[in-house]
Amino acid sequence: MSQLTERFGTLVFSDHVRKQYLPSDIYKKLNKTIEDGESLDLDVANAVAHAMKSWAIEHGATHYAHWFQPLSGITSEKHDSFLEPNHDGTAIEKFSGKELIQGEPDASSFPNGGLRATFEARGYSAWDPTSPAFIKDEVLCIPTAFCSYTGEALDKKTPLLRSITALDREAKRVLALFGKTPKKVVPSVGNEQEYFLIKKEDYARRKDLVITGRTLFGNTPCKGQELEEHYFGAIRPTVSAFMKDLDDELWALGIPAKTKHNEVAPCQHELAPVYAEVNEAIDNNLVMMEKMKLLASRHGLVCLLHEKPFEGINGSGKHNNWSIGTESENLLDPGETPADNLQFVVFLTSVIEAVDDYQDLLRMSVASCGNDHRLGANEAPPAIISIFLGDALTEVVEKIADGKASVHAKHGMLDLGADVLPKIKQDNTDRNRTSPFAFTGNKFEFRALGSEANPSDCNMVLDCAVAKSLKKFADTLEGVPAEEFGEAALVYCKKVLNEHKRILFSGNGYADEWHVEAEKRGLCNYKTTADAMPCFVSDKSIDLFTSLGVLTEVEVRSRYEVKLEKYTKLLNIEATTMIREARRTYRPVISAYATKVAKGLETVKGVGIESAMQCELNTLNKLCNGITTINDSIKALDAVHQKAEAIDDPQEEANCYAHEVVPAMASLRTAVDAMEELVAADYWPVPTYDDILFYV
Ligand SMILES: NC(=O)CC[C@H](N)C(=O)O
């Protein structure tokens, strides 16, 4: 092993470690649970807990924690030490199977969307053996699901796991029709994490960033991203040192951090791991985000994970590269032979149907206060969900939809015209960064997901939607004689593709014409989270989740409430911060500067230079008008903010925030930003975009 590979996964209770630390019969039984979902008896759990404890303590752990994902979206953990005191003043190390399998964190202070009354505090965490335990900061973290005393899921992981089960079940039914009986069908995911790094000192001086994660004020910088010089540019030393530290920590945690580069906006970067099964990939992404924030501070930096920290330049996404596969094949790989292609065409057709049928839910699944600012602006896909297939696959789909036999996707060879350069194998699709859901060769890239999101929601929805399409296919074709299956499958796909081809769009998703065209096609275009939310609780959605056994109606409704509440709470915080900052930070400074200009005017008057007087007078006028506009904008924002706060119905309240408070915030911002242009730099109370974006 090289130094590089030696450290990989040293802090993970991986299969490799389990083999070493567990007696072979226990190892086999645990694998049966991990691979086949068989339940674990307490003897096995005790043996696993013992091995985990020994391994963890050998690797410096002092505590263990059930690590879970409450509906807030972030991760939670409560640490218990392995120490158990004896009566004689000594202590032993203890960690039992029961402690491994089940925990009982107090659930009262986590969001529950009305599932529990405040006094009903009991909640349980239950070990998820399919995602390996790991050591983080001397704590053995055990990934767990989290549910209420009455058994409702109170977390993001449980529905995800249920959706994986649903997809596995329905995909296996489809594969059985192709004569295949894989052990499992599971989605794999790779999340490209985008982020900004700025200097700690700048961050500390901007209350908007500290409180809300984004700048609520800030004039456009002199230079943005228009020179296209940052994307993939050489990585500067401070950033590089941070990235190296991050890689090192992530590798030790078994997180396969693979690709790192500078992103489009100044100060923006990206880290992408190798694919993993979706449950583990999401756990990895959550740890990765936590590590990014933590390590940045060791380098005098702050990592911003918000979707739109800076207005007018590139925001941050977390492109969710998604495909489904068995232990031996990727079901979204077009392959080279027509026989394989029919299977591919069936899966592709199911995805197209799923995305069209549940475009509203997919949009909802990526909706957040932060992502509202990102979608449709500066290189992020629009809020309209559509699918980009690329030329080769569009041709395949069109031929099938027209009733012609399937053709298989071709790979061309590109000759770059210089003998020294190798011939390049062309992919079966180009890339289209304007598409929210783009086929990229053997997977789909769900680009609409925002950087700060927990990817569980959108993957859960995607898995459900596709499971439903596959179910319909299996329901229709099971029972068809084997020799007629191929023809019948093609006829089925032809019908479905014709019904759903409106969702296919290969053009420019940023263009205004697309919005017009999408409306003609009847595609939904929910510009804000508030607009997107009602579909979550529509009969159609509730039927999807309940029929697949992923969420009960009560669980759907609680999630809807939690998400709406988070949205309005965040906007409440943003509006309050804006009003306070405008009153206490910006306005006094603008007044002070106006006073200085007025005094200067007196001096100039004394000297009697007319032209200089006119110039100063103009500035003074602009400053005074600016202060008036700011005052008016504060008043207007205050009024709609109070109006929103007084609304009882959560959906109505969210609508008021989205359509009245947010525009009022934009007006106040414009008024303050206009003054940044006029007030002398040494007066301006906070670092500007020009100050922040170019010094890391
Ligand atoms: N060039 C890119 O891939 C930029 C993507 C962009 N940052 C987003 O928000 O999705």
PDB file of C-alpha atoms in Angstrom, residues 18-133:
ATOM      1  CA  ARG A  18     -15.476  -5.913   9.894  1.00  0.00           C
ATOM      2  CA  LYS A  19     -13.740  -8.905   8.320  1.00  0.00           C
ATOM      3  CA  GLN A  20     -10.771  -8.324  10.615  1.00  0.00           C
ATOM      4  CA  TYR A  21     -12.643  -7.629  13.856  1.00  0.00           C
ATOM      5  CA  LEU A  22     -15.677  -9.925  13.686  1.00  0.00           C
ATOM      6  CA  PRO A  23     -15.777 -13.717  14.170  1.00  0.00           C
ATOM      7  CA  SER A  24     -16.580 -15.148  10.738  1.00  0.00           C
ATOM      8  CA  ASP A  25     -20.102 -16.390  11.625  1.00  0.00           C
ATOM      9  CA  ILE A  26     -21.012 -12.932  12.962  1.00  0.00           C
ATOM     10  CA  TYR A  27     -19.459 -11.280   9.916  1.00  0.00           C
ATOM     11  CA  LYS A  28     -21.627 -13.447   7.657  1.00  0.00           C
ATOM     12  CA  LYS A  29     -24.803 -12.760   9.639  1.00  0.00           C
ATOM     13  CA  LEU A  30     -24.131  -9.004   9.611  1.00  0.00           C
ATOM     14  CA  ASN A  31     -23.586  -9.116   5.865  1.00  0.00           C
ATOM     15  CA  LYS A  32     -26.919 -10.877   5.468  1.00  0.00           C
ATOM     16  CA  THR A  33     -28.492  -7.906   7.232  1.00  0.00           C
ATOM     17  CA  ILE A  34     -26.595  -5.381   5.133  1.00  0.00           C
ATOM     18  CA  GLU A  35     -27.098  -7.137   1.797  1.00  0.00           C
ATOM     19  CA  ASP A  36     -30.485  -8.809   2.185  1.00  0.00           C
ATOM     20  CA  GLY A  37     -32.112  -6.717   4.905  1.00  0.00           C
ATOM     21  CA  GLU A  38     -32.432  -9.701   7.270  1.00  0.00           C
ATOM     22  CA  SER A  39     -33.120  -8.639  10.838  1.00  0.00           C
ATOM     23  CA  LEU A  40     -30.337  -8.870  13.359  1.00  0.00           C
ATOM     24  CA  ASP A  41     -30.687 -10.794  16.604  1.00  0.00           C
ATOM     25  CA  LEU A  42     -29.361  -9.378  19.851  1.00  0.00           C
ATOM     26  CA  ASP A  43     -26.461 -11.873  20.114  1.00  0.00           C
ATOM     27  CA  VAL A  44     -25.136 -10.737  16.747  1.00  0.00           C
ATOM     28  CA  ALA A  45     -25.688  -7.093  17.698  1.00  0.00           C
ATOM     29  CA  ASN A  46     -23.749  -7.632  20.943  1.00  0.00           C
ATOM     30  CA  ALA A  47     -20.839  -9.182  19.072  1.00  0.00           C
ATOM     31  CA  VAL A  48     -20.824  -6.381  16.498  1.00  0.00           C
ATOM     32  CA  ALA A  49     -21.019  -3.722  19.243  1.00  0.00           C
ATOM     33  CA  HIS A  50     -18.085  -5.327  21.054  1.00  0.00           C
ATOM     34  CA  ALA A  51     -15.959  -5.335  17.892  1.00  0.00           C
ATOM     35  CA  MET A  52     -16.965  -1.781  17.021  1.00  0.00           C
ATOM     36  CA  LYS A  53     -16.048  -0.587  20.493  1.00  0.00           C
ATOM     37  CA  SER A  54     -12.625  -2.282  20.472  1.00  0.00           C
ATOM     38  CA  TRP A  55     -11.845  -0.935  17.023  1.00  0.00           C
ATOM     39  CA  ALA A  56     -13.095   2.575  17.851  1.00  0.00           C
ATOM     40  CA  ILE A  57     -11.137   2.827  21.113  1.00  0.00           C
ATOM     41  CA  GLU A  58      -7.993   1.559  19.374  1.00  0.00           C
ATOM     42  CA  HIS A  59      -8.501   4.426  16.942  1.00  0.00           C
ATOM     43  CA  GLY A  60      -8.788   7.082  19.616  1.00  0.00           C
ATOM     44  CA  ALA A  61     -12.559   7.217  20.165  1.00  0.00           C
ATOM     45  CA  THR A  62     -13.843   7.964  23.653  1.00  0.00           C
ATOM     46  CA  HIS A  63     -17.561   8.357  22.859  1.00  0.00           C
ATOM     47  CA  TYR A  64     -20.226   6.952  20.594  1.00  0.00           C
ATOM     48  CA  ALA A  65     -23.189   8.739  19.055  1.00  0.00           C
ATOM     49  CA  HIS A  66     -26.262   7.831  17.088  1.00  0.00           C
ATOM     50  CA  TRP A  67     -25.866  10.105  14.104  1.00  0.00           C
ATOM     51  CA  PHE A  68     -29.120  11.062  12.403  1.00  0.00           C
ATOM     52  CA  GLN A  69     -30.795  13.528  10.062  1.00  0.00           C
ATOM     53  CA  PRO A  70     -33.812  15.245  11.622  1.00  0.00           C
ATOM     54  CA  LEU A  71     -36.194  17.179   9.407  1.00  0.00           C
ATOM     55  CA  SER A  72     -34.089  20.319   9.833  1.00  0.00           C
ATOM     56  CA  GLY A  73     -31.903  18.678   7.150  1.00  0.00           C
ATOM     57  CA  ILE A  74     -28.657  18.947   9.068  1.00  0.00           C
ATOM     58  CA  THR A  75     -27.174  16.112  11.099  1.00  0.00           C
ATOM     59  CA  SER A  76     -27.552  15.605  14.823  1.00  0.00           C
ATOM     60  CA  GLU A  77     -25.566  13.690  17.381  1.00  0.00           C
ATOM     61  CA  LYS A  78     -25.474  13.262  21.152  1.00  0.00           C
ATOM     62  CA  HIS A  79     -22.263  11.810  22.543  1.00  0.00           C
ATOM     63  CA  ASP A  80     -22.136   9.093  25.216  1.00  0.00           C
ATOM     64  CA  SER A  81     -18.808   7.923  26.536  1.00  0.00           C
ATOM     65  CA  PHE A  82     -17.765   4.278  26.482  1.00  0.00           C
ATOM     66  CA  LEU A  83     -16.850   4.611  30.166  1.00  0.00           C
ATOM     67  CA  GLU A  84     -18.923   2.889  32.825  1.00  0.00           C
ATOM     68  CA  PRO A  85     -17.810   3.518  36.465  1.00  0.00           C
ATOM     69  CA  ASN A  86     -17.258   0.639  38.893  1.00  0.00           C
ATOM     70  CA  HIS A  87     -18.068   0.874  42.620  1.00  0.00           C
ATOM     71  CA  ASP A  88     -14.371   0.733  43.520  1.00  0.00           C
ATOM     72  CA  GLY A  89     -13.493   3.957  41.753  1.00  0.00           C
ATOM     73  CA  THR A  90     -12.264   2.267  38.562  1.00  0.00           C
ATOM     74  CA  ALA A  91     -14.137   2.082  35.292  1.00  0.00           C
ATOM     75  CA  ILE A  92     -14.747  -0.285  32.404  1.00  0.00           C
ATOM     76  CA  GLU A  93     -15.487   0.268  28.728  1.00  0.00           C
ATOM     77  CA  LYS A  94     -19.032  -0.622  27.768  1.00  0.00           C
ATOM     78  CA  PHE A  95     -21.031  -0.616  24.568  1.00  0.00           C
ATOM     79  CA  SER A  96     -23.810  -3.171  24.173  1.00  0.00           C
ATOM     80  CA  GLY A  97     -25.749  -4.472  21.197  1.00  0.00           C
ATOM     81  CA  LYS A  98     -28.822  -2.689  22.488  1.00  0.00           C
ATOM     82  CA  GLU A  99     -26.936   0.604  22.586  1.00  0.00           C
ATOM     83  CA  LEU A 100     -25.809  -0.025  19.017  1.00  0.00           C
ATOM     84  CA  ILE A 101     -29.233  -0.910  17.670  1.00  0.00           C
ATOM     85  CA  GLN A 102     -31.413   1.618  19.415  1.00  0.00           C
ATOM     86  CA  GLY A 103     -31.041   5.031  20.995  1.00  0.00           C
ATOM     87  CA  GLU A 104     -33.461   7.380  22.606  1.00  0.00           C
ATOM     88  CA  PRO A 105     -32.657  11.003  21.923  1.00  0.00           C
ATOM     89  CA  ASP A 106     -35.172  13.506  23.261  1.00  0.00           C
ATOM     90  CA  ALA A 107     -37.202  14.375  20.168  1.00  0.00           C
ATOM     91  CA  SER A 108     -39.010  17.410  21.495  1.00  0.00           C
ATOM     92  CA  SER A 109     -36.726  20.069  20.087  1.00  0.00           C
ATOM     93  CA  PHE A 110     -36.509  18.741  16.547  1.00  0.00           C
ATOM     94  CA  PRO A 111     -38.971  19.895  13.899  1.00  0.00           C
ATOM     95  CA  ASN A 112     -41.860  17.440  13.609  1.00  0.00           C
ATOM     96  CA  GLY A 113     -44.535  19.286  11.644  1.00  0.00           C
ATOM     97  CA  GLY A 114     -47.266  18.675  14.172  1.00  0.00           C
ATOM     98  CA  LEU A 115     -46.500  14.973  14.514  1.00  0.00           C
ATOM     99  CA  ARG A 116     -45.876  15.380  18.223  1.00  0.00           C
ATOM    100  CA  ALA A 117     -47.020  17.782  20.898  1.00  0.00           C
ATOM    101  CA  THR A 118     -44.279  19.696  22.686  1.00  0.00           C
ATOM    102  CA  PHE A 119     -44.599  17.569  25.805  1.00  0.00           C
ATOM    103  CA  GLU A 120     -44.391  14.306  23.822  1.00  0.00           C
ATOM    104  CA  ALA A 121     -40.667  14.106  23.854  1.00  0.00           C
ATOM    105  CA  ARG A 122     -39.761  10.509  23.248  1.00  0.00           C
ATOM    106  CA  GLY A 123     -38.043   9.588  19.986  1.00  0.00           C
ATOM    107  CA  TYR A 124     -35.969   6.627  18.867  1.00  0.00           C
ATOM    108  CA  SER A 125     -32.925   6.267  16.703  1.00  0.00           C
ATOM    109  CA  ALA A 126     -32.363   2.934  14.992  1.00  0.00           C
ATOM    110  CA  TRP A 127     -29.081   1.678  13.544  1.00  0.00           C
ATOM    111  CA  ASP A 128     -28.791   1.726   9.749  1.00  0.00           C
ATOM    112  CA  PRO A 129     -26.236  -1.035   9.099  1.00  0.00           C
ATOM    113  CA  THR A 130     -26.119  -0.235   5.366  1.00  0.00           C
ATOM    114  CA  SER A 131     -24.076   2.896   5.982  1.00  0.00           C
ATOM    115  CA  PRO A 132     -20.844   2.191   7.851  1.00  0.00           C
ATOM    116  CA  ALA A 133     -20.059   3.692  11.253  1.00  0.00           C
TER     117      ALA A 133
END
